[in-house]
PDB file of C-alpha atoms in Angstrom:
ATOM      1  CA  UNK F   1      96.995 -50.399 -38.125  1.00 69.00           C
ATOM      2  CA  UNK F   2      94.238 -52.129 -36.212  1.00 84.00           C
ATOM      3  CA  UNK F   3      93.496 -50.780 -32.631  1.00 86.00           C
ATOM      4  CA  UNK F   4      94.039 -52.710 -29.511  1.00 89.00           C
ATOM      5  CA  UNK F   5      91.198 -54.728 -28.459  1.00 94.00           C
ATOM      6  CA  UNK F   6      88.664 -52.688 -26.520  1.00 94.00           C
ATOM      7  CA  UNK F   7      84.929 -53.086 -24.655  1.00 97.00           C
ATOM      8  CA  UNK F   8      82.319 -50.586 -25.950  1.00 97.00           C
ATOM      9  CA  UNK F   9      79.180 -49.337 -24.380  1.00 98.00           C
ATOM     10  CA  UNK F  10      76.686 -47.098 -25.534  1.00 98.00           C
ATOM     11  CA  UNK F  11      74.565 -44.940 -23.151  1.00 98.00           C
ATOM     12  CA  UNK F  12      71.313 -43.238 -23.850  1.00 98.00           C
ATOM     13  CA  UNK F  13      71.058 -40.767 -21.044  1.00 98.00           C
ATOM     14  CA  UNK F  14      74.183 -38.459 -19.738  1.00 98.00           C
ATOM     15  CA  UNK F  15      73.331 -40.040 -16.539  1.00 98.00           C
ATOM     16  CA  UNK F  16      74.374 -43.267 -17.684  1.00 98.00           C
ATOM     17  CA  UNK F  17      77.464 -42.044 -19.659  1.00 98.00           C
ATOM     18  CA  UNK F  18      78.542 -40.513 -16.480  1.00 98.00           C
ATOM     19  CA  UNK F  19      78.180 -43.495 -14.281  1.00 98.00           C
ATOM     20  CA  UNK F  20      80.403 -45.507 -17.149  1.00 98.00           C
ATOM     21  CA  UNK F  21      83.301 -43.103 -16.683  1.00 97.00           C
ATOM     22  CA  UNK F  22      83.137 -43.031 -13.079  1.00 97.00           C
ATOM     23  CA  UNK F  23      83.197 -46.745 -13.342  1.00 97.00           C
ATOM     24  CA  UNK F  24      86.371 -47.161 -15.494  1.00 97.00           C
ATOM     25  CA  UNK F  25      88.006 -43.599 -14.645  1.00 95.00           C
ATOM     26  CA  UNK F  26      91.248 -43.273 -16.947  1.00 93.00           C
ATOM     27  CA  UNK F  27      90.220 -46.842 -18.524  1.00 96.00           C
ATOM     28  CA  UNK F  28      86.882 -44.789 -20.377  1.00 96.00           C
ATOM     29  CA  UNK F  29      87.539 -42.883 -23.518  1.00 96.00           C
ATOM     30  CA  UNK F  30      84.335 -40.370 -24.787  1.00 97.00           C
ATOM     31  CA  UNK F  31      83.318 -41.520 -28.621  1.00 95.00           C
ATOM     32  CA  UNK F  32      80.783 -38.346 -30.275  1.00 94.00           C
ATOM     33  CA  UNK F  33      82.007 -38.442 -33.860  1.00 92.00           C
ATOM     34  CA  UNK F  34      85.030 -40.089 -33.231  1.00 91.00           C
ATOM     35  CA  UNK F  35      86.668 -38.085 -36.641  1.00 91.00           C
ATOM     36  CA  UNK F  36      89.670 -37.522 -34.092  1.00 91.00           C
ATOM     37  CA  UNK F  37      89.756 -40.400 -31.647  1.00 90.00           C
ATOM     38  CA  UNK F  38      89.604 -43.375 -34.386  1.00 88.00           C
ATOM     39  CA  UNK F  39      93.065 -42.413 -35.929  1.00 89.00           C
ATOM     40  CA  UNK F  40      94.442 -42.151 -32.471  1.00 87.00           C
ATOM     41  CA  UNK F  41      93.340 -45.894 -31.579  1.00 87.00           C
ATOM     42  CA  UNK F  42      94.255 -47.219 -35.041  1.00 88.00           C
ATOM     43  CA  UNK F  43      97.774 -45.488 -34.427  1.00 89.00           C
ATOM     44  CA  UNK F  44      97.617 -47.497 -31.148  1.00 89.00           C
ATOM     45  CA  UNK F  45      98.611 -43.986 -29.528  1.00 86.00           C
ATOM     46  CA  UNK F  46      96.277 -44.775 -26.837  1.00 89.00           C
ATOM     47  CA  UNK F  47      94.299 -47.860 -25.975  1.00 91.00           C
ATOM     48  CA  UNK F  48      91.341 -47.324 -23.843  1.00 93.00           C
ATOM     49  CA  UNK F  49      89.803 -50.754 -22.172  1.00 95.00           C
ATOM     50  CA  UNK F  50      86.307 -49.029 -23.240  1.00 97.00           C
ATOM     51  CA  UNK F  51      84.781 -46.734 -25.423  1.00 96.00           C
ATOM     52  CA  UNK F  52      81.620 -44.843 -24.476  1.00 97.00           C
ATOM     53  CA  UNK F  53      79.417 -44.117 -27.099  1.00 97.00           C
ATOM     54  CA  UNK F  54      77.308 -40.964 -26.654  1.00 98.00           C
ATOM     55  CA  UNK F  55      76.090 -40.598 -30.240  1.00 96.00           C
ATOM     56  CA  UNK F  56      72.723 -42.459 -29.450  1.00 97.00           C
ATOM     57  CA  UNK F  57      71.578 -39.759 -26.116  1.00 98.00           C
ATOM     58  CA  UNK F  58      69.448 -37.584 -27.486  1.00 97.00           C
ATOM     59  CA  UNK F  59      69.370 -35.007 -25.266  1.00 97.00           C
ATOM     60  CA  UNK F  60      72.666 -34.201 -26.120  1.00 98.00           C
ATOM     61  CA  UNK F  61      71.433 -33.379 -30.041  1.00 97.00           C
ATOM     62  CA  UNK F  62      70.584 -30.201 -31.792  1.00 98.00           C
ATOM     63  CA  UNK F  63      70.620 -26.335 -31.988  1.00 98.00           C
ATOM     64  CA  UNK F  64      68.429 -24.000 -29.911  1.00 98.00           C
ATOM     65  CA  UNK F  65      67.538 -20.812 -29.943  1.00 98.00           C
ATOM     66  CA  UNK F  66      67.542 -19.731 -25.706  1.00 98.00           C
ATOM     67  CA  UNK F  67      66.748 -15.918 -26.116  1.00 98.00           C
ATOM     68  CA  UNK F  68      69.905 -14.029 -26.518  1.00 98.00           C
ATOM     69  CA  UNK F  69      72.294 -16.802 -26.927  1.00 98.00           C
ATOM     70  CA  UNK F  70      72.415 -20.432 -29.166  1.00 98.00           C
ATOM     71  CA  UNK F  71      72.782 -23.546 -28.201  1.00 98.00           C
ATOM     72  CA  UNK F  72      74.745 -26.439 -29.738  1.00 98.00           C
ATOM     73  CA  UNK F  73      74.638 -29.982 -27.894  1.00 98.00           C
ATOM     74  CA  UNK F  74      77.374 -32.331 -27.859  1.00 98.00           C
ATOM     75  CA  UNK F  75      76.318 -34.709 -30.433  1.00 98.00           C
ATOM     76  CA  UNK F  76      75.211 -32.195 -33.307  1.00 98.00           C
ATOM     77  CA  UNK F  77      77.332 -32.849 -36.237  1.00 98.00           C
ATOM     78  CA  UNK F  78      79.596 -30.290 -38.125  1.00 98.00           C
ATOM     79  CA  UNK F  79      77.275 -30.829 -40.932  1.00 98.00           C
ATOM     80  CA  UNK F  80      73.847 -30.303 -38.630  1.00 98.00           C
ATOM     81  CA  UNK F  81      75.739 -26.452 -37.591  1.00 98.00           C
ATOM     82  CA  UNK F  82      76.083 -25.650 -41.550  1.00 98.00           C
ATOM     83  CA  UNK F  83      72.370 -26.525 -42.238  1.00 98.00           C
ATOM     84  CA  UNK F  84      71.212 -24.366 -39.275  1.00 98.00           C
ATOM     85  CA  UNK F  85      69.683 -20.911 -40.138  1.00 98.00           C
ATOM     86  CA  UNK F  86      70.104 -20.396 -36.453  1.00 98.00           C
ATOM     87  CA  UNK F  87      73.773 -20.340 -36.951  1.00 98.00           C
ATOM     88  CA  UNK F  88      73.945 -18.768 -40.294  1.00 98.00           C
ATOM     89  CA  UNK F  89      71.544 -15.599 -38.801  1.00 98.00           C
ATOM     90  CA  UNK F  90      73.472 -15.340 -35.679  1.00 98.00           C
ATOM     91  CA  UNK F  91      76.899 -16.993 -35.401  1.00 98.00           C
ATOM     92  CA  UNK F  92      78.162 -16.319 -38.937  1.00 98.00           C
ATOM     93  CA  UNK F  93      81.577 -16.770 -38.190  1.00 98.00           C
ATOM     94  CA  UNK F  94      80.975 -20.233 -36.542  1.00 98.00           C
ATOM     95  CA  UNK F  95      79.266 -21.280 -39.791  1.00 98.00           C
ATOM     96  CA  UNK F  96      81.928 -19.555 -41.890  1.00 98.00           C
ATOM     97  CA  UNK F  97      84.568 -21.686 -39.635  1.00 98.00           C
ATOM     98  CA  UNK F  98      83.094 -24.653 -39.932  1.00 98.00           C
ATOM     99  CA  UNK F  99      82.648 -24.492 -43.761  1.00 97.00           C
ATOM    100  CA  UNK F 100      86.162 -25.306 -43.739  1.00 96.00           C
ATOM    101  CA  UNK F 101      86.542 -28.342 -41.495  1.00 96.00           C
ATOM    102  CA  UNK F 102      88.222 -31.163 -43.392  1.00 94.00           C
ATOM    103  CA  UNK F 103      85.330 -32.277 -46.486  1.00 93.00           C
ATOM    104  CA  UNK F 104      81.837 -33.572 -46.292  1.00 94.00           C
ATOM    105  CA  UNK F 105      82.104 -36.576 -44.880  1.00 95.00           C
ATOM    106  CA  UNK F 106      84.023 -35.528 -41.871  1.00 94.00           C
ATOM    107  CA  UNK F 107      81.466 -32.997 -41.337  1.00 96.00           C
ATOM    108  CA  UNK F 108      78.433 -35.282 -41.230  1.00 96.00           C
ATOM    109  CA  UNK F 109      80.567 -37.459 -38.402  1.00 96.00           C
ATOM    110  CA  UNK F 110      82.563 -35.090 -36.530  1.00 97.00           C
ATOM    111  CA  UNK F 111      80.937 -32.766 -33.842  1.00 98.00           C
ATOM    112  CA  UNK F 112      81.591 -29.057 -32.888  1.00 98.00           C
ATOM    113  CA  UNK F 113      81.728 -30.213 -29.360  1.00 98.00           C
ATOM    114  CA  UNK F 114      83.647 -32.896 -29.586  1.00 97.00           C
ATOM    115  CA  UNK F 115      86.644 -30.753 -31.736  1.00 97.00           C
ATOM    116  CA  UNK F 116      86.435 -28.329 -28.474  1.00 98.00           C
ATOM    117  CA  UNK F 117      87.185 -31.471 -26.178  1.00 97.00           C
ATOM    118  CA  UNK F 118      90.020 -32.722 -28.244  1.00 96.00           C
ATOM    119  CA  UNK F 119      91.527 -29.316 -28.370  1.00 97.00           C
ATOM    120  CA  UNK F 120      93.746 -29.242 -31.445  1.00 96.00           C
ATOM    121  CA  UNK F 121      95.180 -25.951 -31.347  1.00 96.00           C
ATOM    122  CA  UNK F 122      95.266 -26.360 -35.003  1.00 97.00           C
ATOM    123  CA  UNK F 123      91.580 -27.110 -34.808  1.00 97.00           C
ATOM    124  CA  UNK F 124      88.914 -25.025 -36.976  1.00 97.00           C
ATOM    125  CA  UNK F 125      86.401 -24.383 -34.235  1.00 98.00           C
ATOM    126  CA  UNK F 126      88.233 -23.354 -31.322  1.00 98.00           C
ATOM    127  CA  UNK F 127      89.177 -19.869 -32.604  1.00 98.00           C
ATOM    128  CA  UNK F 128      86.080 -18.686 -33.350  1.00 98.00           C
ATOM    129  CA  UNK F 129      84.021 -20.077 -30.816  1.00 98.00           C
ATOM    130  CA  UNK F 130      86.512 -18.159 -27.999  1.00 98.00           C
ATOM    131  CA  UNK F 131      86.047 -15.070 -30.143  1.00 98.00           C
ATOM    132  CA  UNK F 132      82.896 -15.164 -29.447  1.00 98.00           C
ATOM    133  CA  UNK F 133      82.944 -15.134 -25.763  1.00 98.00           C
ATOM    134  CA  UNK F 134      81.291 -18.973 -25.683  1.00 98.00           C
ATOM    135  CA  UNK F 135      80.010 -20.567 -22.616  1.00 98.00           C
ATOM    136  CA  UNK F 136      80.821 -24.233 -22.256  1.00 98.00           C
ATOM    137  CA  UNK F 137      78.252 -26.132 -20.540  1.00 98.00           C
ATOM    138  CA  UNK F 138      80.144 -29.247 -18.814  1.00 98.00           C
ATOM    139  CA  UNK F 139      78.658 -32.286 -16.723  1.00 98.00           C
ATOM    140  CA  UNK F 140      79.926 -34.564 -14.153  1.00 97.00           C
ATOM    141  CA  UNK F 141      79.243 -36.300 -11.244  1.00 95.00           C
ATOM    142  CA  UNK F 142      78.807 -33.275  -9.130  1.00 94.00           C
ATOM    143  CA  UNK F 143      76.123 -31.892 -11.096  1.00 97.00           C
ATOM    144  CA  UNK F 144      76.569 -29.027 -14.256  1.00 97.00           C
ATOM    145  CA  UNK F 145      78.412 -26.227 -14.700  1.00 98.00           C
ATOM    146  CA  UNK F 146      79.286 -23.367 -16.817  1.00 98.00           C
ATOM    147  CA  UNK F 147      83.119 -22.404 -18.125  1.00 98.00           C
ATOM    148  CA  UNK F 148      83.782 -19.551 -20.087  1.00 98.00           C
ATOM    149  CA  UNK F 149      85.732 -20.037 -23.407  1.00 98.00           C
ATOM    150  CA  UNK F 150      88.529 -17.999 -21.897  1.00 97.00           C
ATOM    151  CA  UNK F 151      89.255 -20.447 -19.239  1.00 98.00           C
ATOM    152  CA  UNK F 152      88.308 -23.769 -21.079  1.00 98.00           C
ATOM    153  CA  UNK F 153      91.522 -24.263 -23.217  1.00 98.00           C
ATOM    154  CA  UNK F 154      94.287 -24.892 -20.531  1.00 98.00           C
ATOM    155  CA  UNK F 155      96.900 -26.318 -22.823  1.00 98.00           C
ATOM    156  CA  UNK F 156      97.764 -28.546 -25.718  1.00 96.00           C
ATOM    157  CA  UNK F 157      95.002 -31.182 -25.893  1.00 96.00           C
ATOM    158  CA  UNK F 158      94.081 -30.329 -22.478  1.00 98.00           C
ATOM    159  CA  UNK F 159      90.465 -28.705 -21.434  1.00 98.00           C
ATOM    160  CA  UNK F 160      88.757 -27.771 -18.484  1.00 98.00           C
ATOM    161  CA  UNK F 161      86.946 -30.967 -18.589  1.00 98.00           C
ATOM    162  CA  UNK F 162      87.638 -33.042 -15.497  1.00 97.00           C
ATOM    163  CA  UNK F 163      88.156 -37.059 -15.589  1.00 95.00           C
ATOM    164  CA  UNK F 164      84.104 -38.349 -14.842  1.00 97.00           C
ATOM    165  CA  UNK F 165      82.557 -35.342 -16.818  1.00 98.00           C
ATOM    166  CA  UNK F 166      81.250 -34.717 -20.183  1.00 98.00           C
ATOM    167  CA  UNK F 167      80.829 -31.760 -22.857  1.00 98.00           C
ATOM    168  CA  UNK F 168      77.552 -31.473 -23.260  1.00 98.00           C
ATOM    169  CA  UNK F 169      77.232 -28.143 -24.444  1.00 98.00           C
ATOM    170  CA  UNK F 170      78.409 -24.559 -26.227  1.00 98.00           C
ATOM    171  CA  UNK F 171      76.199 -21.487 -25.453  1.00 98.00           C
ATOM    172  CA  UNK F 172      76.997 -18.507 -27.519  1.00 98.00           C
ATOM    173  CA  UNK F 173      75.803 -15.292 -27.628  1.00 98.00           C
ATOM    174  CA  UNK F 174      74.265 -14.254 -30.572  1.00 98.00           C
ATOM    175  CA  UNK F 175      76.185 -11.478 -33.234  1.00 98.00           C
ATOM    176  CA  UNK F 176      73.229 -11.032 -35.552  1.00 98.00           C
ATOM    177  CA  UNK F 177      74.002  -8.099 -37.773  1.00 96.00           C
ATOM    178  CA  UNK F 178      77.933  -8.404 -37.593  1.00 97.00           C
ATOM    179  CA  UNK F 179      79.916  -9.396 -40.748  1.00 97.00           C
ATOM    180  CA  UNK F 180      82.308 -12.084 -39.932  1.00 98.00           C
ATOM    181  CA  UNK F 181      85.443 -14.108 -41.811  1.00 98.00           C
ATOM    182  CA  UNK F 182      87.431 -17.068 -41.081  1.00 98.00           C
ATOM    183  CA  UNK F 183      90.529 -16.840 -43.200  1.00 98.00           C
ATOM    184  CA  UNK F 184      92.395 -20.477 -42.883  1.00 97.00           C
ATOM    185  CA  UNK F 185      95.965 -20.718 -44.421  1.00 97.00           C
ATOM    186  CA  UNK F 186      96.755 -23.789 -45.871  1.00 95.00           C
ATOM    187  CA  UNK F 187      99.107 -25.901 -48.568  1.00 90.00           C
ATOM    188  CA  UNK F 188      96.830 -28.420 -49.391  1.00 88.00           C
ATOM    189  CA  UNK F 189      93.311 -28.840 -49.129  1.00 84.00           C
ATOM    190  CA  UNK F 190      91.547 -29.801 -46.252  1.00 83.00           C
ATOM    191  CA  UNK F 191      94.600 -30.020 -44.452  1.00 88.00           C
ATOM    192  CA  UNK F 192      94.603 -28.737 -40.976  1.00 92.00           C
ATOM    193  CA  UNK F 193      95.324 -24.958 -40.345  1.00 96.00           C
ATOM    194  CA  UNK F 194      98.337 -23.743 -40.615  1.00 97.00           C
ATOM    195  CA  UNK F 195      97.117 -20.430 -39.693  1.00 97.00           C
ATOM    196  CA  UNK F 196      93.797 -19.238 -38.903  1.00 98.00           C
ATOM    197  CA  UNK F 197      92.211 -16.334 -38.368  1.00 98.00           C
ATOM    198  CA  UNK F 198      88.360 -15.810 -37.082  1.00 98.00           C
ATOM    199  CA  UNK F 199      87.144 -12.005 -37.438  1.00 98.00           C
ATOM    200  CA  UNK F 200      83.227 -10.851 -36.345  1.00 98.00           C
ATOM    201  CA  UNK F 201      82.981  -6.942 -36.783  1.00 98.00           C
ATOM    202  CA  UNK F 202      80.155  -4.571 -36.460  1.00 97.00           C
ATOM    203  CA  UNK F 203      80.377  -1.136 -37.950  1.00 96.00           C
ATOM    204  CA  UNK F 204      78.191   1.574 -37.911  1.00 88.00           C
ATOM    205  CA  UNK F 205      77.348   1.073 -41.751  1.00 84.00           C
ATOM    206  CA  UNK F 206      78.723  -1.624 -44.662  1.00 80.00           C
ATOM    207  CA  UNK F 207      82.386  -1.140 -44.821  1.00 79.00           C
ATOM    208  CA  UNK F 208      82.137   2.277 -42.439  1.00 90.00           C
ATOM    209  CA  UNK F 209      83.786   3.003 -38.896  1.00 96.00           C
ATOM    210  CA  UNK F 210      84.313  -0.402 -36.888  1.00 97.00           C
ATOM    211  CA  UNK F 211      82.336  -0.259 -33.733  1.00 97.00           C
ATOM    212  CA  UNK F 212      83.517  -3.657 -32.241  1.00 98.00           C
ATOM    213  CA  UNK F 213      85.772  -6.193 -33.833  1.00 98.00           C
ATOM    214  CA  UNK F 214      86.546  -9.814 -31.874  1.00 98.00           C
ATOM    215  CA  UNK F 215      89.169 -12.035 -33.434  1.00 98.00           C
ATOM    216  CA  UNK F 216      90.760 -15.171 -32.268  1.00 98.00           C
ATOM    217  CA  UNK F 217      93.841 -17.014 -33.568  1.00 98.00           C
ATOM    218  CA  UNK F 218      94.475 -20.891 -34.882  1.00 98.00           C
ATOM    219  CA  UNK F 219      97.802 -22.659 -34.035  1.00 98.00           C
ATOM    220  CA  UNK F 220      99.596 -19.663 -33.215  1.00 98.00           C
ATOM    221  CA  UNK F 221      99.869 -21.153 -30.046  1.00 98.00           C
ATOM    222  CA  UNK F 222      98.914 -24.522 -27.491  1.00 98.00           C
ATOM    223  CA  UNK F 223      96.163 -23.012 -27.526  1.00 98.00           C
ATOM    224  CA  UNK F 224      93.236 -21.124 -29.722  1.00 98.00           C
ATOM    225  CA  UNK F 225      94.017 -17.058 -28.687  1.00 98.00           C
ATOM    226  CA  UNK F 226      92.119 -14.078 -28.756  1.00 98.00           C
ATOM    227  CA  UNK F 227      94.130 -10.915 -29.948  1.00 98.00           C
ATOM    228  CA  UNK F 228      92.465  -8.565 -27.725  1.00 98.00           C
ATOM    229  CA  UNK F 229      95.248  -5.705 -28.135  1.00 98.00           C
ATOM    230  CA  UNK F 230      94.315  -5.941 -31.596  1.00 98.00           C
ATOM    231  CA  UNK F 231      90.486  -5.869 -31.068  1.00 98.00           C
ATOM    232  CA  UNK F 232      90.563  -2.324 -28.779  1.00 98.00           C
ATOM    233  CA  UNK F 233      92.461  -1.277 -31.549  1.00 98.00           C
ATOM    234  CA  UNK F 234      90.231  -1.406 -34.541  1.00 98.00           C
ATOM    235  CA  UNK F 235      87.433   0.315 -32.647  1.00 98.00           C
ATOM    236  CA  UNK F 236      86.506   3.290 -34.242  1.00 97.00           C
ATOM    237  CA  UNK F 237      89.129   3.327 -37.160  1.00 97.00           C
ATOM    238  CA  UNK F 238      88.214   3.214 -40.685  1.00 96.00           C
ATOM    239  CA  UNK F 239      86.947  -0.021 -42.219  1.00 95.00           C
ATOM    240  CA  UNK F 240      89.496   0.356 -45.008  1.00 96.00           C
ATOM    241  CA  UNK F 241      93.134  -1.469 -45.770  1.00 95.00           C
ATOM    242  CA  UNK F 242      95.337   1.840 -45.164  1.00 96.00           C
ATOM    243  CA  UNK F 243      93.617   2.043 -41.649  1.00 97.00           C
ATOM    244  CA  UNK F 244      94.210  -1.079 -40.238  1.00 98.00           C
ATOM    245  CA  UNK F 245      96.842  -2.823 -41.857  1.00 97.00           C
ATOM    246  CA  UNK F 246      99.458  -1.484 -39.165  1.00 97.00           C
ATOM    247  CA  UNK F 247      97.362  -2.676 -36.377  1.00 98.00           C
ATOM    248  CA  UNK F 248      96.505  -6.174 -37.911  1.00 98.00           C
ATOM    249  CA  UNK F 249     100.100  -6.646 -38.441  1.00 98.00           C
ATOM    250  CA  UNK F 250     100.794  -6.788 -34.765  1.00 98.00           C
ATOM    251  CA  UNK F 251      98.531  -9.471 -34.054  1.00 98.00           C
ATOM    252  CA  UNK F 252     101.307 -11.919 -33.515  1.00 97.00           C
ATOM    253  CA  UNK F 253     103.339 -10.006 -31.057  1.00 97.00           C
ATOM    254  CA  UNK F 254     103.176 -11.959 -27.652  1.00 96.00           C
ATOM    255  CA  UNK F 255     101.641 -15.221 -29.421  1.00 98.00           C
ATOM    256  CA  UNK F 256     104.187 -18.544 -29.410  1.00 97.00           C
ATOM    257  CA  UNK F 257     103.283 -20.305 -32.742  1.00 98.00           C
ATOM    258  CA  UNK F 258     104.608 -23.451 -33.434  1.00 96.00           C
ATOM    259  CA  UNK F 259     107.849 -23.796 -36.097  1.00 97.00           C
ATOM    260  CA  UNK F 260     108.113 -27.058 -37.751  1.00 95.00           C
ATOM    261  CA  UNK F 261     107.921 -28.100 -41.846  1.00 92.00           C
ATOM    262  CA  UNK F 262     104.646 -26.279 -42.515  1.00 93.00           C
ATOM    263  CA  UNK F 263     106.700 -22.505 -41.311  1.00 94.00           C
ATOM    264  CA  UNK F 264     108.699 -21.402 -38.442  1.00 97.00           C
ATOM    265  CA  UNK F 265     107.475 -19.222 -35.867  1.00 98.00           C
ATOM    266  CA  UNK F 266     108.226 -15.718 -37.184  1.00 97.00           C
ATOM    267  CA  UNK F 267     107.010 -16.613 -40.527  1.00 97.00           C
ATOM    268  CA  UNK F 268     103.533 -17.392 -38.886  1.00 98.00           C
ATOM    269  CA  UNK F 269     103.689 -14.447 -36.939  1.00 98.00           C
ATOM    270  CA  UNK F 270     104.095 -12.342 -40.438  1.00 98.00           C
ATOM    271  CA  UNK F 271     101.674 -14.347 -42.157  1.00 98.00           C
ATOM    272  CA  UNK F 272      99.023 -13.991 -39.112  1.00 98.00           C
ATOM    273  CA  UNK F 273      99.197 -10.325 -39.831  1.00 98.00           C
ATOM    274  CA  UNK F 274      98.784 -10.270 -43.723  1.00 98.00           C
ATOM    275  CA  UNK F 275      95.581 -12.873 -42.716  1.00 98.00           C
ATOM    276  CA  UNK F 276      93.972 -10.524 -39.947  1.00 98.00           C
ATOM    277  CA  UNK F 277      94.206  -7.869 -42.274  1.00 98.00           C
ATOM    278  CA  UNK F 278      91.960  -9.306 -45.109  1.00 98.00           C
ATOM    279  CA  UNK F 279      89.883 -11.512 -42.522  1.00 98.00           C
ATOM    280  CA  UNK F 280      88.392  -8.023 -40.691  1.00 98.00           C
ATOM    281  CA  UNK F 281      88.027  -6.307 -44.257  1.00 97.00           C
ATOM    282  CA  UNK F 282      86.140  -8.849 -45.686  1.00 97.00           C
ATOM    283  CA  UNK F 283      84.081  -9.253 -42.093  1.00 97.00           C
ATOM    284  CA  UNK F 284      83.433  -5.432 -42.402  1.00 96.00           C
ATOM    285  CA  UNK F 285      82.199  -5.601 -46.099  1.00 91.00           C
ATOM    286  CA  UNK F 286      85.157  -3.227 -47.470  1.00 69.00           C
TER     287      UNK F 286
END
């Protein structure tokens, strides 16, 4: 299908972007790589009067190193996060998650950012990036602020991002030295996840005593989940299959997956189990 007729503007500063949207409020629809909005329109399942266009502001580009924490910008592609030694030094699991988001050329298009704003639950990036206790740096009209990954996912397709303001950020700490996994469950490739599971663990030696383990959860609910029960758990058991498996096995209890053609609900609760499992073995190097 071809989309409805729309205007298009593209900004080079945030501050214009942000005067745009305050201009045409609910009218204004954010382009960054547009891998998830440009179906929508061609669908016709919405049909914005304008698109702004924030792939041309610079100073929403690129990865930097701020000390104890990265930090990604808005418009840095899926592609631009892979290539990063940043990333691959000290947010392994990010890198590991985004290595399997969709195929190449979605990745030099899409944005990490812009997958956070959309919100799929069965999204690649938001798992991991909550797991990782993520900071999301958000602009508006009012000036910036800060949101932590725990309260930025309020529902399905719905953020903490109010109407007038922009993503123009994710600040995560850095987990140099832990081993990390994201096991995605799939039928086809490069389909979206049927199940994911994101795992960072440090232990006190390759494949010895876990010492801290953070995992988070893909479509097992409206939104991405951490399975904090399951974290406290692991601490201090055994990096080894016979001393875990029990506990990863519970990681769906309390969760509210989706059922439809792809599994029903208790079958995704099994399989998130059997996932968790090898996702903090192979995280722990056992």
């Amino acid at each position: 299908m071809i989309p409805a007729q729309f205007d298009y503007a593209a900004p080079t500063s945030v501050e214009e972007a942000l005067g745009l949207l305050a201009e045409h409020g609910d009218d204004a629809k954010v382009l960054s790589g547009g891998q998830s909005l440009l179906p929508v329109l061609r669908m016709r399942l919405n049909a914005p009067g304008i698109i702004v266009d924030i792939t041309r502001i610079e100073e929403l580009k690129g990865i930097t190193d701020e000390g104890d924490t990265i930090r990604i910008g808005a418009g840095t592609t899926y592609q631009e996060v892979l290539d990063s030694d940043l990333v691959r030094e000290h947010l392994g699991l990010v890198h590991k998650a985004v290595t399997e988001v969709a195929d190449p050329q979605i990745r030099h298009r899409g944005t990490l950012c812009g997958a956070l704003a959309h919100a799929d639950p069965a999204g690649d990036v938001g798992a991991p990036v909550l797991a990782l206790d993520a900071q999301m740096v958000i602009q508006g009209p009012d000036g910036q602020r800060t949101v932590p990954g725990s309260e930025f996912f309020l529902d399905l397709f719905e953020t903490a991002i109010n109407d007038g303001e922009l993503l123009t950020a994710v600040v995560i700490p850095k987990h140099t030295g832990w081993g990390s996994h994201y096991e995605k469950f799939v039928r086809v490739s490069h389909q979206w996840a049927i199940i994911g599971i994101a795992a960072a663990v440090r232990t006190d030696s390759p494949g010895g005593v876990i010492a801290e383990a953070k995992i988070g959860l893909t479509n097992m609910g409206n939104i991405p989940l951490r399975a904090r029960d399951v974290e406290a758990a692991l601490v201090g058991q055994p990096a080894t299959e016979d001393a875990i498996a029990q506990i990863c096995a519970q990681v769906g209890e309390g969760t509210d997956p989706p059922s439809d053609l792809n599994g029903q609900a208790d079958y995704r609760r099994h399989v998130a189990g059997v996932l968790t499992r090898r996702a903090v073995l192979a995280a722990a190097g056992a």
